[in-house]
Coordinates of C-alpha atoms and ligand atoms in Angstrom, one line a residue:
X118 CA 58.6 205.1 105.0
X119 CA 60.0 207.3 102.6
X120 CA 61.6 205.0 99.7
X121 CA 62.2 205.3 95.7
X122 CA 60.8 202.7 93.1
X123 CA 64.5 201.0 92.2
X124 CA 63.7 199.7 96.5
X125 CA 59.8 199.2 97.1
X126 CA 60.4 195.3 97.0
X127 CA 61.4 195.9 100.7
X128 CA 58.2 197.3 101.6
X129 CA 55.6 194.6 100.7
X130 CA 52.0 195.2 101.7
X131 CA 53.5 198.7 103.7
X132 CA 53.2 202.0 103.5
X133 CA 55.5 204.2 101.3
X134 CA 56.1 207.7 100.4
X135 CA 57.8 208.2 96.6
X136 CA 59.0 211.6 95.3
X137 CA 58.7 212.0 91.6
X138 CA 56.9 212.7 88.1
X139 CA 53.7 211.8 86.8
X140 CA 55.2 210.0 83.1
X141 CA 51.9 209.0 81.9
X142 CA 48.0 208.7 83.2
X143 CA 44.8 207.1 82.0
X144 CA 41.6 207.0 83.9
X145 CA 37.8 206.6 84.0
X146 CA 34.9 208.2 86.8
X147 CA 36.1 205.3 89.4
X148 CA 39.6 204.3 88.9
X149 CA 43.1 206.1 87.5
X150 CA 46.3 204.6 86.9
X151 CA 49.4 207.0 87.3
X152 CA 52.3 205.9 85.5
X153 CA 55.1 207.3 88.6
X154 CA 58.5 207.6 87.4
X155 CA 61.4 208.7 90.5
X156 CA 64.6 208.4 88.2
X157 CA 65.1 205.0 89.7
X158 CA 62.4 203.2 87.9
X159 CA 58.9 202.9 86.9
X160 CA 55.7 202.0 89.0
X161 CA 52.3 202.4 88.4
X162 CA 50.0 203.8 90.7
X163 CA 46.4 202.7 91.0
X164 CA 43.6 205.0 92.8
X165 CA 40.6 203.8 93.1
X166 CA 37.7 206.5 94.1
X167 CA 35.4 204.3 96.7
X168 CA 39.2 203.7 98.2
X169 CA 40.2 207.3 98.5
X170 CA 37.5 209.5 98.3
X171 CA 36.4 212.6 96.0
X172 CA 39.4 214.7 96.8
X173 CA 42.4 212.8 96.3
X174 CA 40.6 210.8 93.0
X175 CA 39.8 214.5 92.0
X176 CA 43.7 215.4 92.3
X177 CA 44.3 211.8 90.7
X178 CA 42.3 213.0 87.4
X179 CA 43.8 216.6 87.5
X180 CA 47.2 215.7 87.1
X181 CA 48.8 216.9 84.4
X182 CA 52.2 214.6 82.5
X183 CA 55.6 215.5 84.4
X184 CA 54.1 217.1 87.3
X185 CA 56.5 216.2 90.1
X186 CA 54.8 215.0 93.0
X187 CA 54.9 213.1 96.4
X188 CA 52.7 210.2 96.0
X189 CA 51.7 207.5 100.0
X190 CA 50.7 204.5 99.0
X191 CA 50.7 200.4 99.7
X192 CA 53.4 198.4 98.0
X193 CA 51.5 195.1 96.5
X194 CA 53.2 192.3 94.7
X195 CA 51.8 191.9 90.7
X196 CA 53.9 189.3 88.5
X197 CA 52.0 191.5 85.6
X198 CA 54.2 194.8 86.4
X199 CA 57.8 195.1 85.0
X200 CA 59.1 195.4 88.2
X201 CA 57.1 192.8 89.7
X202 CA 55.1 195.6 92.1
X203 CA 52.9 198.0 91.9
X204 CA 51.2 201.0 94.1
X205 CA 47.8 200.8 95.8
X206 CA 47.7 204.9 96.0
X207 CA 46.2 206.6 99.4
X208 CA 47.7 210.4 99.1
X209 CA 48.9 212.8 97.0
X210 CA 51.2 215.9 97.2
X211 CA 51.6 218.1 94.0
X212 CA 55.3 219.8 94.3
X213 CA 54.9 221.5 91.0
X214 CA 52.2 221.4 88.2
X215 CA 53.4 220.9 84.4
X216 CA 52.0 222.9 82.2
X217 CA 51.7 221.8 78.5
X218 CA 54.4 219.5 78.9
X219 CA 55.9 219.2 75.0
X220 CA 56.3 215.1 74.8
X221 CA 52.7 214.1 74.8
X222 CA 52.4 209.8 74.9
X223 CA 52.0 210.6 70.5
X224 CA 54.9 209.7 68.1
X225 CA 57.1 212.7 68.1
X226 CA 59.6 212.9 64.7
X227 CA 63.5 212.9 66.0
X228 CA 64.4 216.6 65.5
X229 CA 61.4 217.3 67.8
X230 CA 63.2 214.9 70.1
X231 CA 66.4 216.1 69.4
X232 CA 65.3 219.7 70.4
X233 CA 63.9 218.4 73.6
X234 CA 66.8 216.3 74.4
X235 CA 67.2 217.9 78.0
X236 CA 63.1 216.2 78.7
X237 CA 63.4 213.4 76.5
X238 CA 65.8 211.6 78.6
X239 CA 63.3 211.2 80.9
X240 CA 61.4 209.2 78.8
X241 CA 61.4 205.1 79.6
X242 CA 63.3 204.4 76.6
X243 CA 66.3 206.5 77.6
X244 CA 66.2 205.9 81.0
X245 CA 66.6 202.2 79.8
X246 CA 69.6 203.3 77.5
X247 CA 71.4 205.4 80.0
X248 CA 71.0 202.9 82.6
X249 CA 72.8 200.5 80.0
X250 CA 75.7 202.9 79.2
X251 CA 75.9 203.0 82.8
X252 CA 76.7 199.5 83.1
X253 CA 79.1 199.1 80.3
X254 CA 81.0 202.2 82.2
X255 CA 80.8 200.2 85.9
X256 CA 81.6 197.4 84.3
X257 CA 84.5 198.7 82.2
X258 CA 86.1 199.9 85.5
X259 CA 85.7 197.0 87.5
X260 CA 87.4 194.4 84.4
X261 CA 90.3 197.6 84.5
X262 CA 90.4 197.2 88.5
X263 CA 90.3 193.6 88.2
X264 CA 93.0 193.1 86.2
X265 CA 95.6 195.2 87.5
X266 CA 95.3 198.2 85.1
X267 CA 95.7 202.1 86.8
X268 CA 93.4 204.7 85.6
X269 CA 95.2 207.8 83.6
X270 CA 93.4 210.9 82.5
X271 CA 95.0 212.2 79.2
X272 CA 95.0 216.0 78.7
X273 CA 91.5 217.1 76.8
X274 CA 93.6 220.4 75.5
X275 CA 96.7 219.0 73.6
X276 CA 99.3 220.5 71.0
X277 CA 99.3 217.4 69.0
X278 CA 96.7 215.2 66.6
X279 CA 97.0 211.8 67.5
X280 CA 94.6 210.4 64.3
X281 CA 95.8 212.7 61.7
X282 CA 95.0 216.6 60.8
X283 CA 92.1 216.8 58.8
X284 CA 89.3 216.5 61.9
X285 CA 91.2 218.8 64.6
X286 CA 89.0 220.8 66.5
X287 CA 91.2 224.3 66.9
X288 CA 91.1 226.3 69.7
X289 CA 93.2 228.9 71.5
X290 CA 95.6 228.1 74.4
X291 CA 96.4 231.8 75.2
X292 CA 98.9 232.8 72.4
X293 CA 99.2 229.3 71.2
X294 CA 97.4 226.9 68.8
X295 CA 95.6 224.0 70.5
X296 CA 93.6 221.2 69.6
X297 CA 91.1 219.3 71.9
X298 CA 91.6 215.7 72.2
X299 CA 91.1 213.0 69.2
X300 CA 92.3 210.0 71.3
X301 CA 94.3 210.1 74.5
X302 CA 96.7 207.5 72.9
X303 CA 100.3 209.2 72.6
X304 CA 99.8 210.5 76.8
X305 CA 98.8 207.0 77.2
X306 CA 101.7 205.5 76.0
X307 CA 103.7 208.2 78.6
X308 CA 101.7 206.8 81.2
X309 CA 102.2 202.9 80.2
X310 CA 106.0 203.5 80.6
X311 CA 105.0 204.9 83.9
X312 CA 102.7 202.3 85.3
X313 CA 102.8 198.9 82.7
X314 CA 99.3 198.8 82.2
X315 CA 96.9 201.8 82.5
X316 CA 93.6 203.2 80.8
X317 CA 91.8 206.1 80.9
X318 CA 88.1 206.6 79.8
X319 CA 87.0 210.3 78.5
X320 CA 85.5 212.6 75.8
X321 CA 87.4 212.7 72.6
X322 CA 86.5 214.6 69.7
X323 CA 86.6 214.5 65.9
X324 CA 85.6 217.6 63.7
X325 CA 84.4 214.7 61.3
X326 CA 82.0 215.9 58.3
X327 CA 79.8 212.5 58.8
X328 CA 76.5 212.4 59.0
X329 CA 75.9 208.5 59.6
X330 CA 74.3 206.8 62.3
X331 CA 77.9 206.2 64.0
X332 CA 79.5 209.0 64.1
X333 CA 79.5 211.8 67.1
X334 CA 81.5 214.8 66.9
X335 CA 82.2 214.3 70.5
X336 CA 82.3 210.7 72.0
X337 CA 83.8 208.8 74.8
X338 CA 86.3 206.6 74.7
X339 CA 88.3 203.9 76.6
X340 CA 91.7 203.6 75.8
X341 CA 94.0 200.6 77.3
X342 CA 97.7 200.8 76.8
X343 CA 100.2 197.9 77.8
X344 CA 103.7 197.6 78.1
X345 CA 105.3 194.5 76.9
X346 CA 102.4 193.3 75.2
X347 CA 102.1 192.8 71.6
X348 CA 99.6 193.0 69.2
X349 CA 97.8 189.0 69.8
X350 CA 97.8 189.9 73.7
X351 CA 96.4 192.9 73.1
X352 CA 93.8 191.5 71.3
X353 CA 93.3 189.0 73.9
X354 CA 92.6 192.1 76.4
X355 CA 90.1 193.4 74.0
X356 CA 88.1 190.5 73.6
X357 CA 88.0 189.4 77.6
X358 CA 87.0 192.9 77.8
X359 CA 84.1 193.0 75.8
X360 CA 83.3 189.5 77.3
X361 CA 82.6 191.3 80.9
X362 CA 80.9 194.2 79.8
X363 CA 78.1 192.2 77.7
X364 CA 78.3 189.4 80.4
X365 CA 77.8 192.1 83.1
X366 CA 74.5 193.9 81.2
X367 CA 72.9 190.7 80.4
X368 CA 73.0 190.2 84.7
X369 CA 71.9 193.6 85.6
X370 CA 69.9 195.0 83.1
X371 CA 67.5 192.6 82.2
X372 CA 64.2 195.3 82.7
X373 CA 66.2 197.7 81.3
X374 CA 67.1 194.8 77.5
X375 CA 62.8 194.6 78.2
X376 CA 62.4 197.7 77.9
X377 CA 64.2 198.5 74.8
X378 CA 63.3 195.1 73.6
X379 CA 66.7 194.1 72.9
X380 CA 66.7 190.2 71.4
X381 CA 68.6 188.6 74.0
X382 CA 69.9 185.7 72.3
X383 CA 72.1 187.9 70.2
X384 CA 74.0 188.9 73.4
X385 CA 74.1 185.9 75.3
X386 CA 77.1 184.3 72.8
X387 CA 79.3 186.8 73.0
X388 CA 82.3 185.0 74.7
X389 CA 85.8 185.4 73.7
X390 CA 87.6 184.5 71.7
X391 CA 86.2 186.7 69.0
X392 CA 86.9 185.5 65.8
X393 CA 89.7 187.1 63.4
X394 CA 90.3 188.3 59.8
X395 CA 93.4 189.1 58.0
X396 CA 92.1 192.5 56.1
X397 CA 93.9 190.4 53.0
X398 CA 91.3 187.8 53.5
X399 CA 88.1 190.3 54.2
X400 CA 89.3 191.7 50.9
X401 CA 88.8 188.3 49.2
X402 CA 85.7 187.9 50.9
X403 CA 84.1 190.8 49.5
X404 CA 85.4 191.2 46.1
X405 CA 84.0 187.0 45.6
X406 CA 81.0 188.0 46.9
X407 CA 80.1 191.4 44.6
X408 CA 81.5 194.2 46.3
X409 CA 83.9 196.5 43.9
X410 CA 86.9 197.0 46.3
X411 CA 90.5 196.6 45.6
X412 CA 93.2 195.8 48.4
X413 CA 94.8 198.9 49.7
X414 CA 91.1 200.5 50.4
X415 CA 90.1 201.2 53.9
X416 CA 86.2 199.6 54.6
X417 CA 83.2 201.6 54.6
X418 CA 80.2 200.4 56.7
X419 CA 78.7 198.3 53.8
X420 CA 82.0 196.7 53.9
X421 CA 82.0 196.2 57.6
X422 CA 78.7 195.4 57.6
X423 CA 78.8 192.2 54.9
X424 CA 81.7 190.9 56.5
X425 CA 80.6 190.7 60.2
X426 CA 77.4 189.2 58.7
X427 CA 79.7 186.0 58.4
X428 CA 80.1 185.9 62.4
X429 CA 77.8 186.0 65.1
X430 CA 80.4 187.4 67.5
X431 CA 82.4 190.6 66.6
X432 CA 85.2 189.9 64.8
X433 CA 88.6 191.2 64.8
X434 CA 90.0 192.4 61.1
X435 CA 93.7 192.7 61.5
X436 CA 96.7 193.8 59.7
X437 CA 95.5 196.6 57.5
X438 CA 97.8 198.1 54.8
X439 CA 100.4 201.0 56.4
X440 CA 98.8 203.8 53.7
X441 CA 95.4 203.9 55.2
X442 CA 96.8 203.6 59.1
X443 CA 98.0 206.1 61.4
X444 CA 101.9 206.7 61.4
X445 CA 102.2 204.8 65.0
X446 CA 101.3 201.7 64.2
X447 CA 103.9 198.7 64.2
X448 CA 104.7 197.4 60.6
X449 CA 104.5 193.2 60.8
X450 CA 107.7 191.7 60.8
X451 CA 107.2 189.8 58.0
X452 CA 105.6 192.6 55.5
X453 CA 106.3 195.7 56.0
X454 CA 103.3 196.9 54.1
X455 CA 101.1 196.1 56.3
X456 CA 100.8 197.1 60.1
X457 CA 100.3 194.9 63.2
X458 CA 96.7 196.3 63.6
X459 CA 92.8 195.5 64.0
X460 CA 89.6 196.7 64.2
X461 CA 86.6 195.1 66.4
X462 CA 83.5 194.9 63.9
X463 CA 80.5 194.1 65.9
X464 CA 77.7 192.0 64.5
X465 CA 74.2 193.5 63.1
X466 CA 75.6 196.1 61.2
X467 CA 76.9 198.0 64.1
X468 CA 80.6 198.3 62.6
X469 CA 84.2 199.2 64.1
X470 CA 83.1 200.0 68.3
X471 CA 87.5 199.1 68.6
X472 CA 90.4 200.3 67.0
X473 CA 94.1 199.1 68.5
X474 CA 97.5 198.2 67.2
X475 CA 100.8 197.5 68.4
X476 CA 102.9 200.9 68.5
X477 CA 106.4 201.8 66.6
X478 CA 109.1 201.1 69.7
X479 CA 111.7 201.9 67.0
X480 CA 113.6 205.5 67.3
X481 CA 114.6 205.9 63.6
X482 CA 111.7 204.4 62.5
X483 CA 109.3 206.8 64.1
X484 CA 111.4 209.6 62.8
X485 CA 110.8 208.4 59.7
X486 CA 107.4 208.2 60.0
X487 CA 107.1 211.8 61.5
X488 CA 108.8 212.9 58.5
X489 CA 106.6 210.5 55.7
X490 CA 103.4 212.0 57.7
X491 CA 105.0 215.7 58.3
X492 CA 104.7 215.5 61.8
X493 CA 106.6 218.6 63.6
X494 CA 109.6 216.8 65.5
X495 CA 108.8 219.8 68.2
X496 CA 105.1 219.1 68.7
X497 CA 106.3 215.4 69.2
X498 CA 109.5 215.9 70.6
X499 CA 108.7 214.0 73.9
X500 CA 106.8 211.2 72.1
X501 CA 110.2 210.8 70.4
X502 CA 111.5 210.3 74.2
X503 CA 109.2 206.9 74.9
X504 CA 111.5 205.3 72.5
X505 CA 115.4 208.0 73.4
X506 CA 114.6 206.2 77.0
X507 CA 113.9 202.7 77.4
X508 CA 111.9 201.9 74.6
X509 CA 109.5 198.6 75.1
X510 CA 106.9 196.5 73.0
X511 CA 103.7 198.3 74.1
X512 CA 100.2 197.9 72.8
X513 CA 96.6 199.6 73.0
X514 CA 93.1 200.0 71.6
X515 CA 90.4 202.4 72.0
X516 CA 86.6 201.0 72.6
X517 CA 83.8 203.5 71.7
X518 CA 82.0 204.1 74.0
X519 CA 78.5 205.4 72.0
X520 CA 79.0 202.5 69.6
X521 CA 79.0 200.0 71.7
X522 CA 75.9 201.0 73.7
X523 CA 74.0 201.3 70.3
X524 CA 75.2 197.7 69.6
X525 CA 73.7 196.1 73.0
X526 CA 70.9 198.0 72.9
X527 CA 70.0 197.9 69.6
X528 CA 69.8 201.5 69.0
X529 CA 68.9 202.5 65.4
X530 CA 71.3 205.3 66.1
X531 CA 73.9 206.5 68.2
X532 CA 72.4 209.9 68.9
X533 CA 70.4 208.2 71.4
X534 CA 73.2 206.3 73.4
X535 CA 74.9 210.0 74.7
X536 CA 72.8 212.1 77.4
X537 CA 73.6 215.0 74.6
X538 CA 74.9 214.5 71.8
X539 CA 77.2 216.3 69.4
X540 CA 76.3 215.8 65.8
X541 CA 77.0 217.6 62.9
X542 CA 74.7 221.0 62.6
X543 CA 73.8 219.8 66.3
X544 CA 75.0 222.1 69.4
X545 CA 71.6 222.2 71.0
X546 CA 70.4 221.9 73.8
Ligands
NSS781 N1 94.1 204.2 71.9 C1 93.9 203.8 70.6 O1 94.7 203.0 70.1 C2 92.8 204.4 69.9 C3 93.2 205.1 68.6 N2 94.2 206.2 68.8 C4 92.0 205.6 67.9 O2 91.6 206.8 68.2 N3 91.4 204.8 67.0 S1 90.1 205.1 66.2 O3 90.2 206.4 65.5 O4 89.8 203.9 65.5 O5 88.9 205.3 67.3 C5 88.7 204.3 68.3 C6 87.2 204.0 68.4 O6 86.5 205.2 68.7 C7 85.2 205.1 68.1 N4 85.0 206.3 67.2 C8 85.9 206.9 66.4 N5 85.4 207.9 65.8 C9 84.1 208.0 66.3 C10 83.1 209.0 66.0 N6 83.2 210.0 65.2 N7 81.9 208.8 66.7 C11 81.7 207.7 67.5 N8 82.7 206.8 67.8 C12 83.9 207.0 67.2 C13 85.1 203.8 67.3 O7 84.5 202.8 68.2 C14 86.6 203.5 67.1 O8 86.8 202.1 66.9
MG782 MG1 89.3 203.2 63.6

């Protein structure tokens, strides 16, 4: 029965045929245990000489690391292996022998790594990340689905900057100048007077000169935009979503958590509500406990950083100052220097993964705002006409995709949460 790994539990004490790669081997003059990945999972396969004979041991010892192969063997129950089974081997098939294969089982530094991006994804550490990013992804959809929101796909080439000019990527649209996508907010808000509550979920990019363990020059995001809802509801959204997607990992990906192992205890908490900061009040915080910040000042990562240490949920910082936010955002009724706004700092250091805000419904107030920020009425002529044609309260956010898979997995990095990533001085492979 020809099966993959992720479905040998069906097979119990039969025969199965597996096509895939030989990860890893170690063996002595009777015995060899292949470490068999498929792409679904990981088994190991043991071959024992008196079992087989001289010539399949002999092609058991032989094989070299990523040679992709068929292996036949018995599926047998052991509570020892991480999928709970393992492969009594009987035959072996060589597709294709690997030849010097670069990632030997050694240490390897990360711009080694990072040049062999397109084979070290195969490695059980990435397969165990991508499988995760896959899951916040399914389960992003599925909380969308759930709850009556209609996917949108915002243009990727666009003739406006959504999050200011200074990290524009420029390109060409025949004779015209174009930009490729910072955030797919502004078409969002089209589509939100179109269909009440949409999202979409794509690449963005941000010709950002930082080189930090959070930033990507391309990422994906997820951005939500609701009609008639304001700013508290929004944030109500945000945290219900985040609820499902950690919820969902914790029940199916617990080998892949093993694997990386991820400290489950600081995932299993994370139920809304989410706690919430004024920014006036995280400025307190830090200037009382030794940080030399004045208010007005956006946060840098220490800053983020001490103040989630306070929460062991993420923890919404809202109402930031107008001067350091982008000209959409809605001032607060009360104080119109600061802006109905808030970022979603998640705990252990890993920093903003959400940025949202309630959005300028006001005609003449935008206009002023396009002209404070120097924003070309023609460029934004027809975001102009969400508020010329039946203006409403609407509200959105953006969730980072890369950030928030470094967060649940624990990642050291987010270079490693992105099949291939984008960094500064990094367009390879
Ligand atoms: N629809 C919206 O309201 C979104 C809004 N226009 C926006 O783009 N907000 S954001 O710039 O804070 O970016 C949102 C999130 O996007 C992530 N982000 C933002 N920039 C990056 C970089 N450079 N690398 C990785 N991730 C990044 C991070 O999690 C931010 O919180
Ligand atoms: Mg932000």
């Amino acid at each position: 029965m020809k099966t993959t790994i992720s479905q040998v539990g069906k097979y119990t004490d039969q025969e199965v045929v597996i096509g895939g790669w030989l990860a890893n081997k170690r063996s002595s003059g009777k015995i060899a245990f292949l470490q068999l990945r498929d792409g679904t999972g990981f088994i190991q396969g043991v071959v024992v000489k008196a079992e087989v004979g001289e010539e399949v041991f002999s092609q058991a010892k032989n094989l070299t690391q990523e040679s992709s192969l068929y292996v036949t063997g018995t599926v047998r129950s052991d509570e020892r292996a991480p999928s709970g089974f393992e492969l009594t081997v009987t035959g072996i098939e060589v597709i294709h022998e690997a030849v010097d294969y670069p990632i030997t089982p050694k240490e390897h530094g990360t711009e080694f790594l990072m040049d062999h991006r397109h084979l070290w994804l195969r490695s059980k550490r990435q397969h165990a990340v991508m499988k995760i990013r896959n899951e916040l992804i399914r389960s992003t959809y599925e909380f969308f689905n759930e709850n009556g929101f209609v996917k949108v796909d915002p243009p990727i080439l666009t003739g406006s900057s959504a999050e200011g000019t200074t990290n524009l990527f420029h390109t060409k649209y025949f004779d015209e100048d174009a930009y490729l996508s910072q955030s797919g907010q502004l078409y969002m808000e089209a589509a939100a007077m179109a269909l009440g509550k949409v999202f979409s979920f794509g690449p963005t990019f941000r010709a950002e000169k930082s080189k930090t363990r959070r930033h990507l020059i391309e990422f994906w995001m997820i951005e939500p935009e609701m009609a008639f809802m304001d700013h508290e509801e929004s944030l109500q959204v945000q945290e219900q979503y985040v609820t499902h997607m950690i919820q969902s990992v914790l029940k199916n990906c617990q080998l892949e958590l093993k694997a990386l192992g991820r400290d489950l205890s600081k995932l299993e908490n994370i139920v809304a509500p989410f706690p919430r900061i004024t920014y006036d009040d995280a400025i307190k915080f830090l200037q009382e406990n030794g940080h030399e910040i004045e208010w007005g000042e956006d946060f840098g990562a220490p800053h983020e950083t001490a103040i989630a240490e306070s929460f062991e949920k993420p923890v919404f910082i809202t109402n930031y100052p107008a001067e350091i936010k982008a000209f959409y955002m809605k001032p607060h009724p009360e104080r119109s220097e600061v802006v109905l706004c808030a970022d979603l700092i998640a705990p252990e250091g890993y920093g903003e993964i959400i940025g949202g805000s309630q959005r300028i419904d006001d005609m003449d107030l935008l206009k002023q705002r396009y002209d404070e920020h120097n924003l070309s009425e023609d460029a934004y002529k027809w975001y102009l006409d969400l508020r010329r044609y039946g203006s409403v309260p609407h509200s959105g956010f953006g969730l980072g995709l890369e950030r928030t898979v470094a967060w649940v997995c624990g990642l050291e990095h987010v270079r490693e949460t992105i099949p291939f990533p984008r960094l500064l001085n990094r367009l390879y492979p």
